[in-house]
Amino acid sequence: MIRSLRIEDPQAWDRALLQLPSPHILQSWTWGAFKALYGWRPTRWLWVDADGRVRAAAQVLCREDRLGLFRLLYIPRGPLMDPADEEAAEIVLRDLEVLARRSRGIFLRIDPEVVEAEGPAEEGPQAPVAAPLKTILLRRGWRPAAESVQFPASLWLDLEADEETLLRGMHPKTRYNIRLAERKGVTVRPVGPEAFDLLYDLYAETARRDRFVIRPRAYYRQAWGMFYEAGCARPLLAEVGGEPVAMVILYRFGPTAWYFYGASRDRHRDKMPNHRLQWEAIRWARSVGCRRYDFWGAPAEPVESDPMWGVYRFKRGFGGRYVRFIGTWDYPVRPLLYRLYIELIPRYLAWLRRRYWRRMGQGGRLPGFGGDG
């Protein structure tokens, strides 16, 4: 017998997540508390068996649109469970469907980090992976979403090996650039909240250059600050001769470190500061006991025509394994409103995009449903 429990204690929640195979930072208590500052209301549910063993978990975020017409429910990178546990999957999905109806939402969206294809980074997805959850979703009437909230794929680097083995597993050019950066005087150091304004300035400069939309400064001070105070964020700054040139902010939860945010200036790019920065980030993650370094985002099909190709090419040089997930899934509670929503919202976002970039005088992209998760 598997039963559900609502959890309202932060420590109990995070401890329970760490009992599952792949606990995710977007299901952590701190992530829910952070999103609560921006209109989302989190509730947290565990599924346990008769022996008290945790079989699944779901942090459900709920929000209404500004007019109060639509109520949306979203489980970022969840629900969490063993992907092979079909019994738990059936019970969890059934309970979530009931919760969505009781909440009077128009739909419930999930994007579990369940792998359906994987392969070497250089080649992209080669080998299909059994994903019974996808079959269960289809049978229960869930639909593949028209848009994704999180990235459809990523690159995972196994940190179990020693540093020399990790370096040997990299592309020769990446390994060369790491050593070049060291010879050219690129240094990397950890920073704290006193540097958040500087990190944001670097991020904003990168956004203008690469033409993507970012949120206001206060949003990132909260996003970085809450996780830093919780011991789950590690900001690293790269400098050349004392001049800041690049940064990364890593998030850590359980056995995984995520490369969440990165930025760089055009100055000193010939000295390869981003390569040195990533290597130091990987070294740090390994030193604190992480078993996986997640590069956080890759194209669904890694081809040169994809807008993410340049970033993907940089990431894959570090020797990670390409993984593609089963995608984003919706459970329509109110089908007519759901159809209205998925047709109108993309048009609204396209209008916002055109308006924003008319002001900026260039083209770009906006975050989708839920923004940063």
XYZ file of C-alpha atoms in Angstrom:
373
model
C 0.000 0.000 0.000
C 1.370 3.418 -1.020
C -0.170 6.469 0.619
C 0.359 10.202 0.168
C 1.402 12.665 2.880
C 1.509 16.443 2.787
C 4.786 17.736 4.238
C 5.138 21.163 5.854
C 8.542 20.857 7.509
C 11.523 22.054 5.416
C 14.085 19.664 6.885
C 11.755 16.670 6.658
C 11.012 17.486 3.020
C 14.613 17.787 1.890
C 15.624 14.671 3.840
C 12.874 12.719 2.095
C 13.994 13.904 -1.353
C 17.505 12.677 -0.665
C 16.145 9.145 -0.253
C 15.062 9.094 -3.913
C 17.376 8.112 -6.808
C 17.827 11.567 -8.403
C 16.744 14.413 -6.086
C 16.481 17.700 -7.990
C 17.170 21.252 -6.844
C 13.873 22.440 -8.405
C 12.017 20.129 -6.042
C 13.888 21.369 -2.956
C 12.124 23.325 -0.224
C 14.224 26.403 -0.973
C 13.140 26.474 -4.618
C 9.484 26.413 -3.609
C 10.079 29.165 -1.036
C 11.818 31.254 -3.681
C 9.028 30.832 -6.236
C 6.486 31.756 -3.533
C 7.959 35.268 -3.640
C 6.815 35.538 -7.270
C 3.209 34.437 -7.186
C 3.511 30.657 -6.913
C 1.989 28.756 -3.984
C 3.852 25.507 -3.237
C 2.447 22.355 -1.656
C 4.647 19.330 -1.050
C 3.585 15.678 -1.192
C 5.324 12.405 -0.422
C 4.239 8.889 -1.283
C 5.427 6.247 1.180
C 4.832 2.521 1.429
C 3.763 0.499 4.465
C 7.357 0.332 5.717
C 7.721 4.125 5.594
C 10.014 4.017 2.556
C 9.721 7.087 0.329
C 8.585 6.018 -3.139
C 7.895 9.413 -4.741
C 7.702 13.150 -4.109
C 6.131 16.161 -5.819
C 6.410 19.845 -5.036
C 3.357 21.329 -6.752
C 3.445 25.034 -7.639
C 0.110 26.762 -8.206
C -0.629 30.265 -9.440
C -3.384 32.353 -10.983
C -3.007 34.730 -13.880
C -3.346 38.450 -13.194
C -7.008 38.498 -14.138
C -7.854 35.466 -12.007
C -9.135 33.564 -15.045
C -6.612 30.746 -15.125
C -5.164 28.607 -12.331
C -2.070 26.691 -13.347
C -0.278 23.852 -11.553
C 3.300 22.920 -12.289
C 5.763 20.374 -10.879
C 9.251 21.496 -11.957
C 11.495 18.543 -12.736
C 9.082 16.212 -11.025
C 7.436 14.185 -9.763
C 10.503 12.462 -8.355
C 10.520 8.664 -8.261
C 12.408 5.660 -9.517
C 11.660 5.717 -13.280
C 11.242 1.926 -13.230
C 8.685 1.985 -10.378
C 5.485 1.531 -12.398
C 3.341 0.873 -9.329
C 4.314 4.187 -7.771
C 3.885 6.004 -11.096
C 0.267 4.860 -11.453
C -0.621 5.907 -7.900
C 1.229 9.224 -8.039
C -0.341 10.267 -11.347
C -3.799 9.268 -10.112
C -3.374 11.358 -6.965
C -2.009 14.329 -8.897
C -4.966 14.217 -11.275
C -7.329 14.343 -8.286
C -5.340 17.219 -6.786
C -5.534 19.162 -10.048
C -9.309 18.755 -10.219
C -9.777 19.749 -6.578
C -7.583 22.811 -7.097
C -9.824 23.907 -9.975
C -6.818 24.307 -12.238
C -7.182 24.279 -15.985
C -4.214 21.932 -16.309
C -1.306 20.363 -14.431
C 2.132 20.420 -16.051
C 5.066 18.140 -15.219
C 8.548 17.684 -16.698
C 10.215 14.815 -14.844
C 13.903 14.331 -15.494
C 13.395 10.844 -16.911
C 15.855 9.899 -19.646
C 14.545 8.443 -22.905
C 17.707 8.635 -25.025
C 21.408 9.078 -24.335
C 24.779 8.937 -25.996
C 28.276 10.436 -26.119
C 28.261 14.237 -26.176
C 29.969 14.296 -29.571
C 27.240 12.179 -31.149
C 24.050 13.167 -29.318
C 21.306 10.671 -28.483
C 22.155 7.212 -29.789
C 20.667 4.658 -27.419
C 16.981 4.681 -26.432
C 16.291 4.158 -22.733
C 13.239 2.340 -21.420
C 10.814 4.960 -20.059
C 7.647 3.240 -18.789
C 6.448 6.535 -17.281
C 5.890 7.906 -20.797
C 3.666 4.928 -21.655
C 1.680 5.385 -18.438
C 1.191 9.098 -19.116
C -0.215 8.406 -22.559
C -2.533 5.709 -21.250
C -3.898 8.011 -18.547
C -4.744 10.822 -20.972
C -1.800 13.159 -20.437
C -0.630 15.150 -23.460
C 2.830 16.237 -24.604
C 2.968 19.984 -23.969
C 3.252 22.412 -26.864
C 6.114 24.212 -25.090
C 8.772 23.252 -22.573
C 9.537 25.019 -19.332
C 12.916 23.411 -18.695
C 15.474 22.334 -21.245
C 14.569 19.134 -23.133
C 18.065 17.667 -22.729
C 21.326 18.139 -20.891
C 24.909 16.963 -20.555
C 25.870 14.975 -17.465
C 29.466 14.566 -16.354
C 30.256 11.646 -14.051
C 32.445 12.899 -11.195
C 33.390 9.487 -9.798
C 36.668 9.523 -11.744
C 39.808 11.336 -10.564
C 40.843 14.674 -12.068
C 43.367 13.222 -14.497
C 40.767 10.832 -15.868
C 38.268 13.686 -16.229
C 40.832 15.731 -18.158
C 41.632 12.802 -20.442
C 37.926 12.420 -21.183
C 37.638 15.972 -22.512
C 38.004 17.099 -26.102
C 41.700 17.873 -26.733
C 40.877 21.501 -27.599
C 39.000 21.947 -24.324
C 41.887 20.486 -22.353
C 44.298 22.760 -24.220
C 42.165 25.845 -23.502
C 42.047 25.061 -19.772
C 45.829 24.971 -19.653
C 46.100 28.044 -21.886
C 43.912 30.005 -19.463
C 46.184 28.993 -16.603
C 49.276 30.128 -18.532
C 47.616 33.429 -19.487
C 46.957 34.297 -15.857
C 43.233 33.582 -15.528
C 42.389 33.097 -11.856
C 39.156 31.841 -10.297
C 37.884 32.548 -6.797
C 34.643 32.009 -4.873
C 32.595 35.101 -4.028
C 29.553 35.813 -1.867
C 26.631 38.235 -1.647
C 28.973 41.231 -1.636
C 29.645 40.469 -5.318
C 26.053 39.842 -6.470
C 25.734 43.262 -8.112
C 28.919 42.618 -10.063
C 27.686 39.157 -11.084
C 24.402 40.662 -12.260
C 26.237 43.294 -14.306
C 28.181 40.517 -16.034
C 24.951 38.605 -16.641
C 23.197 41.685 -18.054
C 26.132 42.387 -20.364
C 25.974 38.806 -21.642
C 22.209 39.090 -22.169
C 22.624 42.199 -24.308
C 25.366 40.579 -26.382
C 23.627 37.234 -26.871
C 20.135 38.766 -27.092
C 18.164 36.976 -24.404
C 15.812 38.504 -21.852
C 16.677 38.475 -18.174
C 14.740 39.473 -15.083
C 15.355 42.520 -12.863
C 18.321 42.678 -10.521
C 16.175 42.032 -7.408
C 15.020 38.675 -8.796
C 18.556 37.338 -9.057
C 19.602 38.728 -5.695
C 16.795 36.585 -4.248
C 17.528 33.573 -6.451
C 21.224 33.601 -5.657
C 20.946 34.859 -2.087
C 18.401 32.342 -0.797
C 20.374 29.398 -2.117
C 23.668 30.857 -0.954
C 22.306 31.218 2.586
C 20.972 27.650 2.406
C 24.418 26.391 1.442
C 23.212 25.333 -2.011
C 24.823 27.980 -4.262
C 28.479 28.517 -5.136
C 29.336 31.677 -7.150
C 32.743 31.644 -8.874
C 34.407 34.649 -10.494
C 37.166 34.534 -13.115
C 39.611 37.442 -13.310
C 42.551 38.530 -15.436
C 44.952 40.810 -13.599
C 42.257 41.508 -11.015
C 39.668 42.458 -13.666
C 36.410 40.428 -13.547
C 35.813 38.742 -16.904
C 33.430 35.807 -16.319
C 31.316 34.109 -13.691
C 29.322 30.967 -12.983
C 26.821 30.224 -10.246
C 26.498 26.564 -9.338
C 23.569 25.094 -7.440
C 24.017 21.936 -5.419
C 21.509 19.518 -3.910
C 22.315 15.975 -2.852
C 24.659 14.205 -5.287
C 24.372 16.753 -8.122
C 25.800 20.164 -8.960
C 24.108 22.244 -11.671
C 25.689 24.920 -13.849
C 22.722 27.280 -13.551
C 24.035 30.717 -14.510
C 27.019 31.856 -16.519
C 28.235 35.128 -18.002
C 31.322 36.608 -19.608
C 32.670 39.826 -21.036
C 34.190 40.232 -24.479
C 37.470 41.426 -22.985
C 40.174 38.767 -22.592
C 38.115 36.064 -24.310
C 41.304 35.017 -26.119
C 42.609 33.900 -22.710
C 39.798 31.311 -22.422
C 38.478 32.289 -18.962
C 35.266 30.281 -19.422
C 37.198 27.043 -19.844
C 39.197 27.627 -16.665
C 36.009 28.640 -14.850
C 34.160 25.464 -15.830
C 37.089 23.289 -14.834
C 37.271 24.935 -11.398
C 33.499 24.506 -11.040
C 33.833 20.801 -11.833
C 36.709 20.455 -9.389
C 34.688 22.152 -6.651
C 31.645 19.927 -7.261
C 33.821 16.848 -7.034
C 35.550 18.110 -3.874
C 32.250 18.473 -1.990
C 31.136 14.941 -2.836
C 28.892 15.479 -5.860
C 28.694 12.494 -8.175
C 27.255 14.345 -11.176
C 27.884 17.713 -12.818
C 24.847 18.817 -14.804
C 25.570 21.360 -17.538
C 21.884 22.386 -17.432
C 20.609 22.535 -20.934
C 21.161 21.123 -24.396
C 19.107 21.088 -27.617
C 16.584 18.304 -28.177
C 18.456 17.540 -31.407
C 22.060 18.812 -31.292
C 22.518 20.103 -34.830
C 24.395 23.176 -36.025
C 21.200 24.964 -37.059
C 19.926 24.984 -33.461
C 20.245 28.381 -31.686
C 21.904 26.597 -28.747
C 24.586 25.002 -30.906
C 27.431 27.306 -29.831
C 26.741 26.814 -26.125
C 26.276 23.077 -26.639
C 29.589 22.793 -28.489
C 31.347 24.509 -25.559
C 29.695 22.241 -22.971
C 30.256 18.988 -24.814
C 33.991 19.624 -24.891
C 34.135 18.702 -21.200
C 33.260 15.088 -21.943
C 29.786 14.733 -20.484
C 27.121 12.285 -21.602
C 24.200 13.624 -23.647
C 20.774 12.818 -22.160
C 17.361 13.656 -23.595
C 14.307 13.524 -21.343
C 10.731 12.374 -21.968
C 9.625 15.997 -22.184
C 6.914 18.179 -20.713
C 3.428 16.740 -20.143
C 0.051 18.327 -19.419
C -3.014 16.897 -17.752
C -5.935 19.021 -19.020
C -8.504 19.408 -16.242
C -10.744 21.784 -18.183
C -10.128 20.937 -21.838
C -11.786 23.975 -23.417
C -9.937 26.454 -21.207
C -6.755 24.461 -21.668
C -7.025 24.729 -25.435
C -7.754 28.441 -25.155
C -4.735 28.912 -22.917
C -2.232 27.052 -25.076
C -3.403 28.949 -28.157
C -3.487 32.433 -26.625
C -0.424 32.412 -24.384
C 2.124 31.781 -27.198
C 0.630 34.712 -29.095
C 0.801 36.894 -26.008
C 4.451 35.958 -25.414
C 5.251 36.658 -29.067
C 3.679 40.110 -28.707
C 5.704 40.768 -25.538
C 8.840 39.648 -27.352
C 8.232 41.983 -30.284
C 7.483 44.900 -27.969
C 10.575 44.306 -25.817
C 12.988 44.010 -28.704
C 11.483 46.977 -30.539
C 12.513 48.991 -27.499
C 15.939 47.362 -27.475
C 16.346 47.595 -31.229
C 17.197 43.925 -31.741
C 15.769 40.417 -31.803
C 15.715 37.964 -28.912
C 13.750 35.487 -26.848
C 11.638 35.553 -23.697
C 11.386 32.998 -20.928
C 8.402 30.660 -21.272
C 5.869 29.315 -18.766
C 7.281 29.687 -15.274
C 10.494 31.412 -16.363
C 13.409 29.928 -14.425
C 11.356 26.948 -13.377
